[in-house]
Short mmCIF file of C-alpha atoms and ligand atoms in Angstrom, two decimals:
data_model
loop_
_atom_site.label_atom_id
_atom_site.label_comp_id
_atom_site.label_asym_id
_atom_site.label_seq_id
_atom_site.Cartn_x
_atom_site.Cartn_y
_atom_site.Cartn_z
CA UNK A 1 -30.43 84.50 138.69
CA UNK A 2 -33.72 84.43 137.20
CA UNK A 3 -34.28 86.92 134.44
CA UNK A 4 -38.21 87.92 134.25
CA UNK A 5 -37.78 90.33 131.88
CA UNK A 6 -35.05 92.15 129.20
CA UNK A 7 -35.38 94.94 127.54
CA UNK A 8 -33.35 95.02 124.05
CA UNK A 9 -32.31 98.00 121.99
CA UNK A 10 -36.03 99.34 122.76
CA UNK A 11 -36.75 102.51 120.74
CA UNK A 12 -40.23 104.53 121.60
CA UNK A 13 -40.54 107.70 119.11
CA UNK A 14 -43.97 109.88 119.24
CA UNK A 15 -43.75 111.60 115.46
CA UNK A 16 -40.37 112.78 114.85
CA UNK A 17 -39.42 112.62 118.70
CA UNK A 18 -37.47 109.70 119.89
CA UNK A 19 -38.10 109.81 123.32
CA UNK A 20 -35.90 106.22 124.54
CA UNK A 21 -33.07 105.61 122.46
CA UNK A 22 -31.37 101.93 122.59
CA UNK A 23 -32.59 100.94 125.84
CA UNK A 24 -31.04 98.05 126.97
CA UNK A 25 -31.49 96.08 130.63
CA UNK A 26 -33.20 93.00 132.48
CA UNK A 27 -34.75 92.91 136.07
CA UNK A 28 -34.34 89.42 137.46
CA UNK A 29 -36.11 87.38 140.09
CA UNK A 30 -36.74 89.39 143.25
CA UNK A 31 -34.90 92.39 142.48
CA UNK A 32 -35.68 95.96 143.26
CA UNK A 33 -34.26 98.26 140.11
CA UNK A 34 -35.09 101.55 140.59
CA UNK A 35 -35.23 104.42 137.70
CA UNK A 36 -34.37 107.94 138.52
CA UNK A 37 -34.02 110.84 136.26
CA UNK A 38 -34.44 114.37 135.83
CA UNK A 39 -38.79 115.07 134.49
CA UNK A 40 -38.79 113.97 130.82
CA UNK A 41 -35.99 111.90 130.69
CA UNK A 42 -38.45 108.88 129.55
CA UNK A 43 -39.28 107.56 132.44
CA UNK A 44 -42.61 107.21 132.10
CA UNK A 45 -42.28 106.73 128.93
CA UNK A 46 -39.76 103.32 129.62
CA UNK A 47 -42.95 101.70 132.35
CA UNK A 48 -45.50 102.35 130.09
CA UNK A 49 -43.52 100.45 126.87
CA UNK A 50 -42.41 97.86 129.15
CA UNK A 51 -46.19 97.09 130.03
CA UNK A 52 -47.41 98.05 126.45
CA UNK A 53 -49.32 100.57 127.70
CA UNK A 54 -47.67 102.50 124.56
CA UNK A 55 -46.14 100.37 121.55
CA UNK A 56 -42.26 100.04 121.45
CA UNK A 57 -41.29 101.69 118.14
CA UNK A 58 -38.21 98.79 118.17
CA UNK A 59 -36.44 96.31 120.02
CA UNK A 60 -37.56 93.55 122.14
CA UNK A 61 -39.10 92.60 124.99
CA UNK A 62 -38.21 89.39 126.21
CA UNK A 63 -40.57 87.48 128.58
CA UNK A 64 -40.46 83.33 129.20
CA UNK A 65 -38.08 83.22 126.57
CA UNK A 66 -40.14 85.26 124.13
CA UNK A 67 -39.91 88.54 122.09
CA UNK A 68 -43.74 89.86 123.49
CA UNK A 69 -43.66 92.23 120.77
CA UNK A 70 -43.40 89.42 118.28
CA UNK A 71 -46.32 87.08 119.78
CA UNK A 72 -49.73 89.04 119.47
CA UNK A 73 -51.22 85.79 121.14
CA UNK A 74 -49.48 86.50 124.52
CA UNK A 75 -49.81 89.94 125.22
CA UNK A 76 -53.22 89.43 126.99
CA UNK A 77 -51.70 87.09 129.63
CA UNK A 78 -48.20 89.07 129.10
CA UNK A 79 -50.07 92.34 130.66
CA UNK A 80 -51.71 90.39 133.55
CA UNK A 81 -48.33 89.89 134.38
CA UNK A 82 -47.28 92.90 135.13
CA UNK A 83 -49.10 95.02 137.97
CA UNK A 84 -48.98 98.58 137.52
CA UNK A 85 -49.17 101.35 139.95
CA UNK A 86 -49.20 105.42 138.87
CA UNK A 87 -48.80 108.86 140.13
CA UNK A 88 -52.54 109.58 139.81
CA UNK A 89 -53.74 105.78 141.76
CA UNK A 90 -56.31 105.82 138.98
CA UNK A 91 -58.74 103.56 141.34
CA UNK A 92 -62.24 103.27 140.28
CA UNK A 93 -64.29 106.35 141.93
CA UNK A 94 -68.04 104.51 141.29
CA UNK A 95 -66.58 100.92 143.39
CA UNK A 96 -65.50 100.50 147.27
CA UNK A 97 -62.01 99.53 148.00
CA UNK A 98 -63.10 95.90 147.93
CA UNK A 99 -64.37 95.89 144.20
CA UNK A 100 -61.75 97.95 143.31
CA UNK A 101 -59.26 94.60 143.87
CA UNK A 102 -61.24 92.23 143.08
CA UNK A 103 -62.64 93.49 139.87
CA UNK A 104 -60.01 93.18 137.54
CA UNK A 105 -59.22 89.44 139.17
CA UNK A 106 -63.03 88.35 138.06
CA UNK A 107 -62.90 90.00 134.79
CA UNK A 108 -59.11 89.37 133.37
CA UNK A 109 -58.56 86.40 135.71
CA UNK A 110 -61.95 84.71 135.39
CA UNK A 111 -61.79 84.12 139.52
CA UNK A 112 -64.83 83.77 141.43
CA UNK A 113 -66.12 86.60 143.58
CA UNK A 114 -65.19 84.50 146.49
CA UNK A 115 -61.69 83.51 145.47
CA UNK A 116 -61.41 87.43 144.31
CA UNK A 117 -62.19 88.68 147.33
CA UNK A 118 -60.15 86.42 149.54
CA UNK A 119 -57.14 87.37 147.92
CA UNK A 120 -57.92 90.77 148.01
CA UNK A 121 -58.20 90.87 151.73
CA UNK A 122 -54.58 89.07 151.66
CA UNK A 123 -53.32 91.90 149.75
CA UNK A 124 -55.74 94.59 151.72
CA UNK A 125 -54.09 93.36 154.68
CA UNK A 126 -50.61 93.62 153.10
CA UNK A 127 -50.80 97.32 152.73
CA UNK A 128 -53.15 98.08 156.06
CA UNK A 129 -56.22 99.41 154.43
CA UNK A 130 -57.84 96.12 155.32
CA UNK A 131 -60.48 97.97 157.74
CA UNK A 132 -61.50 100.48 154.71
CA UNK A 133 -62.73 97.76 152.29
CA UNK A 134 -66.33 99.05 151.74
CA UNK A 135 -64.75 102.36 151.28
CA UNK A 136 -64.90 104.71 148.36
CA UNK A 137 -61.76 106.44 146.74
CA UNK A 138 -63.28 109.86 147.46
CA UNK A 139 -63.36 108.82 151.38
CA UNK A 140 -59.68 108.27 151.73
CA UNK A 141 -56.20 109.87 151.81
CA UNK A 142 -53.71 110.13 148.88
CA UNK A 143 -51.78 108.01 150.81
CA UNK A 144 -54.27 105.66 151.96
CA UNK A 145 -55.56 105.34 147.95
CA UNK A 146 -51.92 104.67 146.63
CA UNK A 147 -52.48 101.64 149.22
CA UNK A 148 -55.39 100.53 147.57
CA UNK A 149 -53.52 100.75 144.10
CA UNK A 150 -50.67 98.74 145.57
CA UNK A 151 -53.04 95.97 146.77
CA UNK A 152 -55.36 95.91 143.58
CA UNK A 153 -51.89 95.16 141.64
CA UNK A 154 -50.71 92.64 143.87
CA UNK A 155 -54.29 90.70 143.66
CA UNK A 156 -53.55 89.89 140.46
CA UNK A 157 -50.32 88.24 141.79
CA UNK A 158 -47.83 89.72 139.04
CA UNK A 159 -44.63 88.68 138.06
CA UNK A 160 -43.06 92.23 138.61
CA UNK A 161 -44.78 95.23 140.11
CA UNK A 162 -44.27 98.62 137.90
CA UNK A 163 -44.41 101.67 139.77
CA UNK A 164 -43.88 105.16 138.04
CA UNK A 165 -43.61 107.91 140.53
CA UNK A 166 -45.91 106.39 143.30
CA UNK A 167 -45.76 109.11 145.87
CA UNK A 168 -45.17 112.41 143.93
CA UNK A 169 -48.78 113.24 143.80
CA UNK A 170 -49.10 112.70 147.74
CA UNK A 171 -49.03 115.37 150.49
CA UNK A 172 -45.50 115.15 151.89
CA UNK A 173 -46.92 113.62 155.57
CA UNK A 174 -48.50 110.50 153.79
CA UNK A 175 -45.49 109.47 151.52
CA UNK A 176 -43.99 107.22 154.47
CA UNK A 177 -46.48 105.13 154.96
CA UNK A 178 -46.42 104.02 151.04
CA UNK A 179 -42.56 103.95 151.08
CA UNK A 180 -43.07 101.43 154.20
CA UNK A 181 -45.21 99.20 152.28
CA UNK A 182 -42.82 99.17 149.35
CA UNK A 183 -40.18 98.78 151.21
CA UNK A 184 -41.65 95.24 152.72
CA UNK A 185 -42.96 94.67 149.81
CA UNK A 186 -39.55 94.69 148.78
CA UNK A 187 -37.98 92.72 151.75
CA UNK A 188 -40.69 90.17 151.38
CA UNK A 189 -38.38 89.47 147.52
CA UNK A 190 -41.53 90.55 145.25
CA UNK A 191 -39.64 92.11 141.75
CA UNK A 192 -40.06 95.46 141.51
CA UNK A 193 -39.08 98.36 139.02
CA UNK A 194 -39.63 101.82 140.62
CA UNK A 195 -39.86 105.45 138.74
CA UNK A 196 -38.86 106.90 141.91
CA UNK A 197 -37.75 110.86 143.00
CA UNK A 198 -37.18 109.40 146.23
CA UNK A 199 -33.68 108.95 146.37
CA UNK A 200 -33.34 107.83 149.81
CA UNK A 201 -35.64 104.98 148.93
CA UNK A 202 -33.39 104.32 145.80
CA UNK A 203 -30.21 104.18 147.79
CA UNK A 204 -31.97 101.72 151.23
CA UNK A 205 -34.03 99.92 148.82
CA UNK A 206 -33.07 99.17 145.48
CA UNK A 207 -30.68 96.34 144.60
CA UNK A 208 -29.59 98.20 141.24
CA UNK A 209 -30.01 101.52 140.24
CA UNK A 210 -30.50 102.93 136.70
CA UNK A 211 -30.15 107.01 135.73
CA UNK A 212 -31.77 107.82 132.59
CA UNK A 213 -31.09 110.99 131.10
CA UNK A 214 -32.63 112.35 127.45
CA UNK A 215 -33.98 108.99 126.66
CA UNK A 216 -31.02 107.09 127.01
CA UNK A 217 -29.50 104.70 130.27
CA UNK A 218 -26.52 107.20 131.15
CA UNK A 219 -25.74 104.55 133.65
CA UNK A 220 -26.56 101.74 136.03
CA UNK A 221 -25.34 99.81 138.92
CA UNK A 222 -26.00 99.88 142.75
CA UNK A 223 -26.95 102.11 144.81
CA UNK A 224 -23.78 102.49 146.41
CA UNK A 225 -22.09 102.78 143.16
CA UNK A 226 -24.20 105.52 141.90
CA UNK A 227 -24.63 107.37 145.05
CA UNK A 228 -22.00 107.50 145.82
CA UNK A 229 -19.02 106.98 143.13
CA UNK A 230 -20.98 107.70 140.03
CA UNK A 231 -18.70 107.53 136.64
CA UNK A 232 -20.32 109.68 134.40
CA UNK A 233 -20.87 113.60 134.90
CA UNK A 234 -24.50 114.21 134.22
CA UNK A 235 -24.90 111.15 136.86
CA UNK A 236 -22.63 113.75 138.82
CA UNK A 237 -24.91 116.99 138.04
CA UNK A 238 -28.86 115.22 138.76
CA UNK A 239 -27.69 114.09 142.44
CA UNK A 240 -26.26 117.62 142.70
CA UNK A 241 -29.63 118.95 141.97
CA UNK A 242 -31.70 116.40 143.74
CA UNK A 243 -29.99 115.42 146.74
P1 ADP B 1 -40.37 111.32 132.58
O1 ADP B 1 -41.35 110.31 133.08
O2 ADP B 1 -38.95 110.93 132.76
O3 ADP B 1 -40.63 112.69 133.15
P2 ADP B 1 -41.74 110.98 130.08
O4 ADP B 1 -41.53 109.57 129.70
O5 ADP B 1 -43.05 111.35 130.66
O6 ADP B 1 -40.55 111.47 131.01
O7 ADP B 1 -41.54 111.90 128.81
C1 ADP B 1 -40.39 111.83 127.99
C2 ADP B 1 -40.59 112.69 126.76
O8 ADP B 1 -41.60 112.11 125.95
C3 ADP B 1 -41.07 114.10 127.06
O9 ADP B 1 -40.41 114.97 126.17
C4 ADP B 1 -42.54 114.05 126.77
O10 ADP B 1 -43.01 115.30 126.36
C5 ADP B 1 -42.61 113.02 125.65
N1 ADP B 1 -43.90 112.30 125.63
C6 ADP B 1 -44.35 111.47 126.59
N2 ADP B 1 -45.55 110.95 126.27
C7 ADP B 1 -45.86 111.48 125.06
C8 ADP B 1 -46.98 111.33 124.17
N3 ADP B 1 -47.99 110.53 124.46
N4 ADP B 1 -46.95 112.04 123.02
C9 ADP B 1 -45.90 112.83 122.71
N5 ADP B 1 -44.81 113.01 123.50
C10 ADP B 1 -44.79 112.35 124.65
MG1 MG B 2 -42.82 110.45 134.53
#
């Protein structure tokens, strides 16, 4: 299997508080890893280092055979391979759903409005919010914006698609509709690593699961695995609590 990315011994401290401790894993070619984890167990933390949205404090990130934290040349074009999606959507309120995917493909990419917008409406029409593309933000559903966030990070055709808690800021009757299109996203073999609550997504969707508990992988392996044999006893006590 293809490895896109591996995360070794990574170490992310704000101050005095080490927040990921000797993190350790890879996500390969078209595989789904989910993260779960009790709230402030470094989640966040873990998508946001692996896209260098905050610095690693150590370790490596390994991408086409290179440490990324080593090469200040690539992390430009290292970022624009990885799409991002968060809690919060964070679209752009002042442009319609159209500009909103086609914005960062003519600025980062250097695309032409035409190419930009072409793909867009591929991706628009990936996620159903293809008849909302002169839409604002303001004018839609939480549900119907995460869409929008989903197809703005696919326009700019990533290697692996980071999500970090995609429907926990939604209204419970809108969170199917953005499992569905992660879960074809999924089927259709685009790499994903999901911050996920959902655990019923986690156990139908992911190919490997990882439980992170106070900063540290507690343990990891599929779904079935951790679901439902898992080896260590906090794995034990969080699906207590969540499931
Ligand atoms: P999770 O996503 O699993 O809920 P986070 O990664 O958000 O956890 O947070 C892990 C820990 O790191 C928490 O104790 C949180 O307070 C701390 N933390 C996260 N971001 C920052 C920051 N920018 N500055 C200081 N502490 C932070
Ligand atoms: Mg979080």
């Amino acid at each position: 299997m293809e490895q896109v990315i591996a995360i070794q011994h990574l170490n992310k401290s704000f101050g005095q508080h080490e927040v990921l401790k000797d993190i350790n894993f890879s996500v390969y070619k078209g595989e789904v890893v989910c993260i779960i984890g009790s709230s402030g167990s470094g989640k966040s933390t873990l998508l946001r280092c692996v896209n260098l949205l905050e610095k690693p404090t150590g370790g490596q990130i390994i991408y086409q055979a290179k440490n990324i934290l080593d090469d200040n040349h690539n992390l430009t074009a290292y970022r624009t391979k990885l799409g991002m999606v968060f809690q919060q959507f964070n679209l752009f309120n002042n442009h319609t759903v159209l500009g909103n995917c086609t914005i960062g493909q003519m600025q980062v990419l250097k695309r032409t409005k035409a190419e930009a917008e072409e793909i867009a409406m591929h991706y628009l029409k990936v996620v159903g919010m293809e008849n909302y593309i002169h839409a604002r933000p303001r004018q839609l559903s939480g549900g119907q914006k995460q869409r929008v966030a989903i197809a703005r990070a696919l326009s700019m055709e990533p290697d692996v698609m980071l999500f970090d808690e995609p429907t926990s800021a939604l209204d419970p009757e809108m969170v199917g509709e953005v499992l569905k299109v992660m879960k074809e996203l999924a089927e259709s073999g685009l790499t994903m690593l999901v911050v996920t609550h959902e655990m019923g997504f986690a156990k139908e969707v992911a190919d490997r699961v990882v439980f992170m508990d106070k900063g540290v992988i507690a343990e990891e392996g599929n779904p079935e695995q951790i679901f439902n044999t898992p080896i260590q006893e906090r794995t034990r006590e969080f699906l207590k609590r969540t499931l």
